[in-house]
Short mmCIF file of C-alpha atoms in Angstrom, two decimals:
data_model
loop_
_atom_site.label_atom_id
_atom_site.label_comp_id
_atom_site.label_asym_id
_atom_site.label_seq_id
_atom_site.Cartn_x
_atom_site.Cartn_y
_atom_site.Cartn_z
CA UNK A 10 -26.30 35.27 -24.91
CA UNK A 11 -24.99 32.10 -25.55
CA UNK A 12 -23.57 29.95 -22.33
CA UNK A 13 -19.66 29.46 -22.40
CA UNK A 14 -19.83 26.17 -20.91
CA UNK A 15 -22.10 22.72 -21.96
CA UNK A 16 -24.53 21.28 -19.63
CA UNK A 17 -23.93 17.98 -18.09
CA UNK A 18 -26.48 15.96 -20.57
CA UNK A 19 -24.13 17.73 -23.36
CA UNK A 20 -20.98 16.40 -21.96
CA UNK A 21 -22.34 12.72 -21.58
CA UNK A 22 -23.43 13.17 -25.87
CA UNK A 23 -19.97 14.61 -26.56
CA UNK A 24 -18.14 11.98 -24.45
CA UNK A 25 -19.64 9.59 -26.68
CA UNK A 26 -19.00 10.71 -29.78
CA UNK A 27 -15.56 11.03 -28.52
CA UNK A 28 -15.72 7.71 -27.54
CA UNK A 29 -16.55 6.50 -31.26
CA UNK A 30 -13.08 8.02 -32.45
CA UNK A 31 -11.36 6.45 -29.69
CA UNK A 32 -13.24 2.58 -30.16
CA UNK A 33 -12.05 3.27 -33.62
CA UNK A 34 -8.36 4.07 -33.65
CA UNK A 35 -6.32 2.11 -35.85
CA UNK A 36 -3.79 0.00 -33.14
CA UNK A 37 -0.38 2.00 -34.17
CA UNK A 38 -2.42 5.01 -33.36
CA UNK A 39 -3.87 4.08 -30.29
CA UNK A 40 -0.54 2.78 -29.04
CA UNK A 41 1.04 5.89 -30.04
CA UNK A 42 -1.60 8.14 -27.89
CA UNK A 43 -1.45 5.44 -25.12
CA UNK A 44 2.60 6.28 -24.76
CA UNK A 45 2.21 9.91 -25.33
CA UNK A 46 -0.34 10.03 -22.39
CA UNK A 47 1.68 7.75 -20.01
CA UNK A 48 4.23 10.24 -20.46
CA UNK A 49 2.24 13.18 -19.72
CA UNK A 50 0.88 11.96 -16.85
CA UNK A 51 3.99 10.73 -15.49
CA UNK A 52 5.72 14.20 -16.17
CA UNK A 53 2.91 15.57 -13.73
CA UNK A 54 4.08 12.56 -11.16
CA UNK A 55 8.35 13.44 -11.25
CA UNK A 56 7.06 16.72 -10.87
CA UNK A 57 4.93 16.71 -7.93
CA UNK A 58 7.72 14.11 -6.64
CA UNK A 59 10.33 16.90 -7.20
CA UNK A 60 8.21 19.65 -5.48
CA UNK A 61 7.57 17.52 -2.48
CA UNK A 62 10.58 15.84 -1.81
CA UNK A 63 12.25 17.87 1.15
CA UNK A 64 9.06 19.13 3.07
CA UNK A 65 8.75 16.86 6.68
CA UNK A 66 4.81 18.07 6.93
CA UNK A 67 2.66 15.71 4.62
CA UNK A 68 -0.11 18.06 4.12
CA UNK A 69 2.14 20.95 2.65
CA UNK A 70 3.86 18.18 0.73
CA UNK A 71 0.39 16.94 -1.00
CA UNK A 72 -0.34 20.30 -1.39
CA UNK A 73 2.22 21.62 -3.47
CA UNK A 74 2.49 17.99 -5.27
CA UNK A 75 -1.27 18.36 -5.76
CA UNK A 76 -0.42 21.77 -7.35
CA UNK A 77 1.76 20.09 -9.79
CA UNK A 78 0.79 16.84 -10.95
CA UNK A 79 -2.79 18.08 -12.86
CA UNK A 80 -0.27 19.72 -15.59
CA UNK A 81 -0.11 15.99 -17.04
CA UNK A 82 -3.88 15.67 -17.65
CA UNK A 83 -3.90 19.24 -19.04
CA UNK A 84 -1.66 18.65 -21.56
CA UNK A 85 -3.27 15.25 -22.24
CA UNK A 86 -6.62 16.97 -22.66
CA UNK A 87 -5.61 19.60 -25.10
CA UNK A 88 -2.80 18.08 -26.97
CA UNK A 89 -4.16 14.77 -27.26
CA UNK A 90 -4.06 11.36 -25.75
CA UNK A 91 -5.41 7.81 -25.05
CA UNK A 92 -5.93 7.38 -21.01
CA UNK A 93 -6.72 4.53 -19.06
CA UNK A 94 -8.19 5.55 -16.98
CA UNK A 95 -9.98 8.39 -18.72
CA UNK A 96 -10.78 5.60 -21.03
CA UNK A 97 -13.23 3.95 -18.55
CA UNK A 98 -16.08 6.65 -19.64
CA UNK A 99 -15.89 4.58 -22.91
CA UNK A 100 -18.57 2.12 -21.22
CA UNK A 101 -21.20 5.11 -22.22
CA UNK A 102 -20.71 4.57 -25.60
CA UNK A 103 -21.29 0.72 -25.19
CA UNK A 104 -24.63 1.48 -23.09
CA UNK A 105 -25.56 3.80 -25.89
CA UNK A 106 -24.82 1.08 -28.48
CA UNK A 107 -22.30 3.14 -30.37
CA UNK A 108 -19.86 0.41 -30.43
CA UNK A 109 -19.13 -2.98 -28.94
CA UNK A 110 -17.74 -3.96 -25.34
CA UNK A 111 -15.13 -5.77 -27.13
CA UNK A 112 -14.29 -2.66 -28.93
CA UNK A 113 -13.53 -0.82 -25.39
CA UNK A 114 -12.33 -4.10 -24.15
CA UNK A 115 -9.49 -3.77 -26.69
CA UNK A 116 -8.96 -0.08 -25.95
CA UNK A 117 -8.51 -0.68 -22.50
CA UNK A 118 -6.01 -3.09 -22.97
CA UNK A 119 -4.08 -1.66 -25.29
CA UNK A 120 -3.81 1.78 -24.01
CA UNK A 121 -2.58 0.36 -20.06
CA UNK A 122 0.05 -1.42 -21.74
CA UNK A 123 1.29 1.74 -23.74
CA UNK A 124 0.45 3.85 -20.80
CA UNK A 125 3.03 1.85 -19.15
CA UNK A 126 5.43 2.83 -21.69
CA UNK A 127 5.45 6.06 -22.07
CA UNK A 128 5.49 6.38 -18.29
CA UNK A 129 8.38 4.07 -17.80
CA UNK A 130 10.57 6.29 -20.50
CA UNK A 131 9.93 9.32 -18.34
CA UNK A 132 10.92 7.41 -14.98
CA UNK A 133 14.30 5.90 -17.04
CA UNK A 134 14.93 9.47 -18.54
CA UNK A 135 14.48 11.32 -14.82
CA UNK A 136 17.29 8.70 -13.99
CA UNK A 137 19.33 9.03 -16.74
CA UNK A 138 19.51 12.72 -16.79
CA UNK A 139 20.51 12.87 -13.25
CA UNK A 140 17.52 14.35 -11.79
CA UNK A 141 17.34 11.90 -8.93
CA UNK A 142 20.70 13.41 -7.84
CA UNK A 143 18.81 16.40 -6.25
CA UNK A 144 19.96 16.92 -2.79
CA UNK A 145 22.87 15.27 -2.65
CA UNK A 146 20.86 12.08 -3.71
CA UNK A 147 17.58 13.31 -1.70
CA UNK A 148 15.37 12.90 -4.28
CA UNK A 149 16.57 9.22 -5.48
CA UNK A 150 15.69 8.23 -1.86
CA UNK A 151 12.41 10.00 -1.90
CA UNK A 152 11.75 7.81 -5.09
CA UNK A 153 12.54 4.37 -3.43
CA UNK A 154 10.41 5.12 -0.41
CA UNK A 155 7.38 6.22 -2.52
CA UNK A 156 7.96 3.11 -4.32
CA UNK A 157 8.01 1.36 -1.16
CA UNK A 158 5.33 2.90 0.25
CA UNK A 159 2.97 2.24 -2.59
CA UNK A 160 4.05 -1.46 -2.63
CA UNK A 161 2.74 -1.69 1.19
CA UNK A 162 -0.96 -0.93 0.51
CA UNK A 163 -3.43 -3.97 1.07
CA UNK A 164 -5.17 -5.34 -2.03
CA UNK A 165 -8.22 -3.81 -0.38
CA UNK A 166 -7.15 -0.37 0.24
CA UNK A 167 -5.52 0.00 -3.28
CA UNK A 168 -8.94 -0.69 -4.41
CA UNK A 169 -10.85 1.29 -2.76
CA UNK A 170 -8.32 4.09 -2.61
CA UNK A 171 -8.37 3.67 -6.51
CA UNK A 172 -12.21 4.05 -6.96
CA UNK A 173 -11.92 7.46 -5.25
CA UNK A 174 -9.31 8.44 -7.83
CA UNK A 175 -10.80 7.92 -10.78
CA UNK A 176 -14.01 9.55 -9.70
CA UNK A 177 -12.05 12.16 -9.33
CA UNK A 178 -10.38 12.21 -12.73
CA UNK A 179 -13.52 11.02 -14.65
CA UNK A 180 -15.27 13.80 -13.00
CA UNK A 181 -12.20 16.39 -13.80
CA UNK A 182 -12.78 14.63 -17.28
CA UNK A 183 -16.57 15.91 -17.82
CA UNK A 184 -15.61 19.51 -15.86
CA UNK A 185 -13.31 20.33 -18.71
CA UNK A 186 -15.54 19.05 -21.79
CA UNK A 187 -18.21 21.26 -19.84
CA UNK A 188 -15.62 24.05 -20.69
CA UNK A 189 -15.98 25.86 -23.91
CA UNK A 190 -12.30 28.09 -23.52
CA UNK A 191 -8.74 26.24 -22.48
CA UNK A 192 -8.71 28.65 -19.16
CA UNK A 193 -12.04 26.85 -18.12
CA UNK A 194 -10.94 23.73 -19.33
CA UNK A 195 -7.78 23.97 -17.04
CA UNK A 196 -9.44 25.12 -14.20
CA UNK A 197 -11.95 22.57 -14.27
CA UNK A 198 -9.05 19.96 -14.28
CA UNK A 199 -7.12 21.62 -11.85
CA UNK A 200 -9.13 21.12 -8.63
CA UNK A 201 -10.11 17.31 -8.87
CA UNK A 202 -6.81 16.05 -9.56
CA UNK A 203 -5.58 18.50 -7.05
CA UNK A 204 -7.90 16.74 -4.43
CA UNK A 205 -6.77 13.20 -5.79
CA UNK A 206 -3.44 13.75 -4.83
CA UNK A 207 -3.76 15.52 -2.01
CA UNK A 208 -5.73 12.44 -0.72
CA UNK A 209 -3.27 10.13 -1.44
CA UNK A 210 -5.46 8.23 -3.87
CA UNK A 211 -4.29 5.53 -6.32
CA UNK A 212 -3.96 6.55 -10.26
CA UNK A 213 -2.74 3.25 -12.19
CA UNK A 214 -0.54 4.97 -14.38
CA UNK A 215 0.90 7.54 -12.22
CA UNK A 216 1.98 4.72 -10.58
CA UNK A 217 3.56 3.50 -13.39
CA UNK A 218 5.59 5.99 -13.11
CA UNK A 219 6.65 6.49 -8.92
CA UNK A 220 7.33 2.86 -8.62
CA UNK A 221 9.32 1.90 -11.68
CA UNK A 222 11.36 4.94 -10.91
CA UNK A 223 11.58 3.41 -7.37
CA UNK A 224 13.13 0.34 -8.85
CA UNK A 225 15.37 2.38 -11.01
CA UNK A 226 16.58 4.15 -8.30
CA UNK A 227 17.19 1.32 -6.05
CA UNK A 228 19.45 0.13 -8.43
CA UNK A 229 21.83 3.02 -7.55
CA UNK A 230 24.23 2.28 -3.98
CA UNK A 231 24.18 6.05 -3.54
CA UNK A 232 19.99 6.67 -3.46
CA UNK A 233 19.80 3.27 -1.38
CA UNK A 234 21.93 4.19 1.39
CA UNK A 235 20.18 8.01 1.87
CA UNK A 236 16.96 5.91 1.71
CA UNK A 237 18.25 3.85 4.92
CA UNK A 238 19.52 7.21 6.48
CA UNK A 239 16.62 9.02 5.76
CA UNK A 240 13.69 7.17 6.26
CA UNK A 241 14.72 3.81 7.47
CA UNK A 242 14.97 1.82 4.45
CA UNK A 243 15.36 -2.01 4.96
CA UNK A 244 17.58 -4.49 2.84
CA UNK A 245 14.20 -6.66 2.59
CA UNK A 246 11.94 -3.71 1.45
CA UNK A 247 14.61 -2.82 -1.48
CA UNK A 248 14.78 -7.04 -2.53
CA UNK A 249 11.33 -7.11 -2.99
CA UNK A 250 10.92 -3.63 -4.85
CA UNK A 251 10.80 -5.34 -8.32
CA UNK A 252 8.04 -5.39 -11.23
CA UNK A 253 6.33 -8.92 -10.08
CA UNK A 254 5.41 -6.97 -7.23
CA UNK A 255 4.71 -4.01 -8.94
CA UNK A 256 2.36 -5.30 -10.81
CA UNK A 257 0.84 -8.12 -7.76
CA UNK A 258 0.42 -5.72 -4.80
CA UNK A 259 -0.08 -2.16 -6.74
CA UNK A 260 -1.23 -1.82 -10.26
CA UNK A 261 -3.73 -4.68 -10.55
CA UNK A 262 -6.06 -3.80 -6.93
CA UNK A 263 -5.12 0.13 -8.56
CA UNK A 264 -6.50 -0.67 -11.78
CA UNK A 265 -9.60 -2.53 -10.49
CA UNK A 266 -10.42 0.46 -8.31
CA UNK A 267 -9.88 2.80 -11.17
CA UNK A 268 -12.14 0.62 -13.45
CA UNK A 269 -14.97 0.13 -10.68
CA UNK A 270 -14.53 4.43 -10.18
CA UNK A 271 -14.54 5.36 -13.86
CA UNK A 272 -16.77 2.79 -15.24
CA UNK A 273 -19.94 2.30 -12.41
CA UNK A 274 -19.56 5.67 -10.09
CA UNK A 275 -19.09 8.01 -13.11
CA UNK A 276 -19.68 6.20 -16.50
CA UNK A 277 -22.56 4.59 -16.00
CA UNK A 278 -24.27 6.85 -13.05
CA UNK A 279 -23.66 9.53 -15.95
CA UNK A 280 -25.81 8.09 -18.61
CA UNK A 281 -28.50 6.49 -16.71
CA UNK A 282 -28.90 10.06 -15.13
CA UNK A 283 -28.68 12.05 -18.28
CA UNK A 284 -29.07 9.70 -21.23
CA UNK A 285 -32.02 7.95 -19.93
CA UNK A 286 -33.89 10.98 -18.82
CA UNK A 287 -33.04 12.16 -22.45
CA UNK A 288 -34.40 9.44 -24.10
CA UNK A 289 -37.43 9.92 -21.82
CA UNK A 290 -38.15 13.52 -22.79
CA UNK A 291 -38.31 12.17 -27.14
#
């Protein structure tokens, strides 16, 4: 009988030949995938934000956000999509010499920047539609302290806290291309991202999505003044809750983590593991 699922030597060959097609893309294309994945993913994040927004005990919160969020990276995975940090298990192909580490370099690039796209539209269109109006305003102040909150981690915690994450997702990455149906590709996804956010780790571009819709949100009186009732919201905090600091004290440690997780702990344990023993065995 033949197995339903590919062995772990399998998924490192067919992450590399899907690495190829993605080295490849033509830019529109690329930048096109990059957007439609920063929207998934940030879907998964208004969600889980949504879900979690009224419960006082953090672990039931992260629970049922962790419950949520991994329908972004299910829909990237089988509709299609260019990830960042999924993209980090490119640096197989390189070590395989399938293409160049300027060719990934370019990716990489390219698909944060439209990552950041897409997921902004989704954090402007939660706004616009009035979603952030949930309980009496609850859920606009909810956004600003996440914001907030994320803003406040050390350079050296985002890091490290990043790492974890993308181990996480890289791994949840390889579960589901070990999956021959979509119900064990879902699964497979389901529980490492579900872990991620119940840990509290860093994912670049969800945060592309809680803290510009923190900034979007603070621009609203209403949200600002439940955030002050609610959880104590300074006039100083909401000043400095602006895209310079976005980017500063959040998605650059964030992304550094996510590349040092993706890349070293999973891409390239991966191959030496499996490709070299591979090689060894011809």
């Amino acid at each position: 009988m033949e197995n339903n699922f590919n062995s772990p030597s399998e998924c490192v060959d067919l992450n590399i030949k899907g690495g190829i097609v993605k080295a490849n893309l033509p830019i529109i294309k690329m930048i096109l995938l990059g957007i439609m994945a920063g929207a998934f993913i940030a879907i998964g994040a208004e969600g889980s934000n949504l879900a979690m927004h009224n419960i006082s005990d953090v672990g039931l919160a992260r629970t049922l956000a962790g419950a949520v969020f991994p329908v972004g990276l299910m829909m990237l995975v089988l509709i299609g999509g260019e990830l960042f940090t999924g993209n980090c298990l490119l640096i197989m192909g390189v070590l395989d010499k399938k293409f160049s580490a300027t060719k990934m370099i370019i990716n990489l690039i390219i698909v944060h920047m439209s990552n950041f796209i897409g997921a902004f539209l989704v954090a402007y269109g939660m706004f616009a539609c009035g979603q952030f109006n949930y309980s009496s305003g609850g859920l606009g102040a909810f956004t600003i302290k996440v914001a907030i909150a994320k803003l406040a981690i050390s350079p050296s915690s985002a890091i490290i806290s990043g790492i974890f994450c993308n181990i996480l997702v890289c791994a949840a990455i390889l579960m589901a291309t070990a999956a021959k149906d979509i119900a064990g590709k879902c699964i497979a996804m389901f529980f490492p991202i579900f872990v991620f956010v119940i840990s509290g780790f860093e994912h670049c571009v969800a945060n592309m999505y809680y803290i510009p819709a923190g900034i979007i949100a603070s621009k609203n009186a209403e949200y600002v003044q439940k955030a002050q009732e609610l959880y104590g919201i300074t006039t100083e905090q909401i000043q400095n809750l602006n895209y310079s600091n976005m980017y500063i004290s959040n998605i650059l440690p964030v992304t550094l983590g996510n590349l040092i997780g993706g890349m070293l702990c999973i891409g390239v344990l991966c191959f030496v593991i499996y490709k070299k023993s591979l090689s060894l065995k011809k």
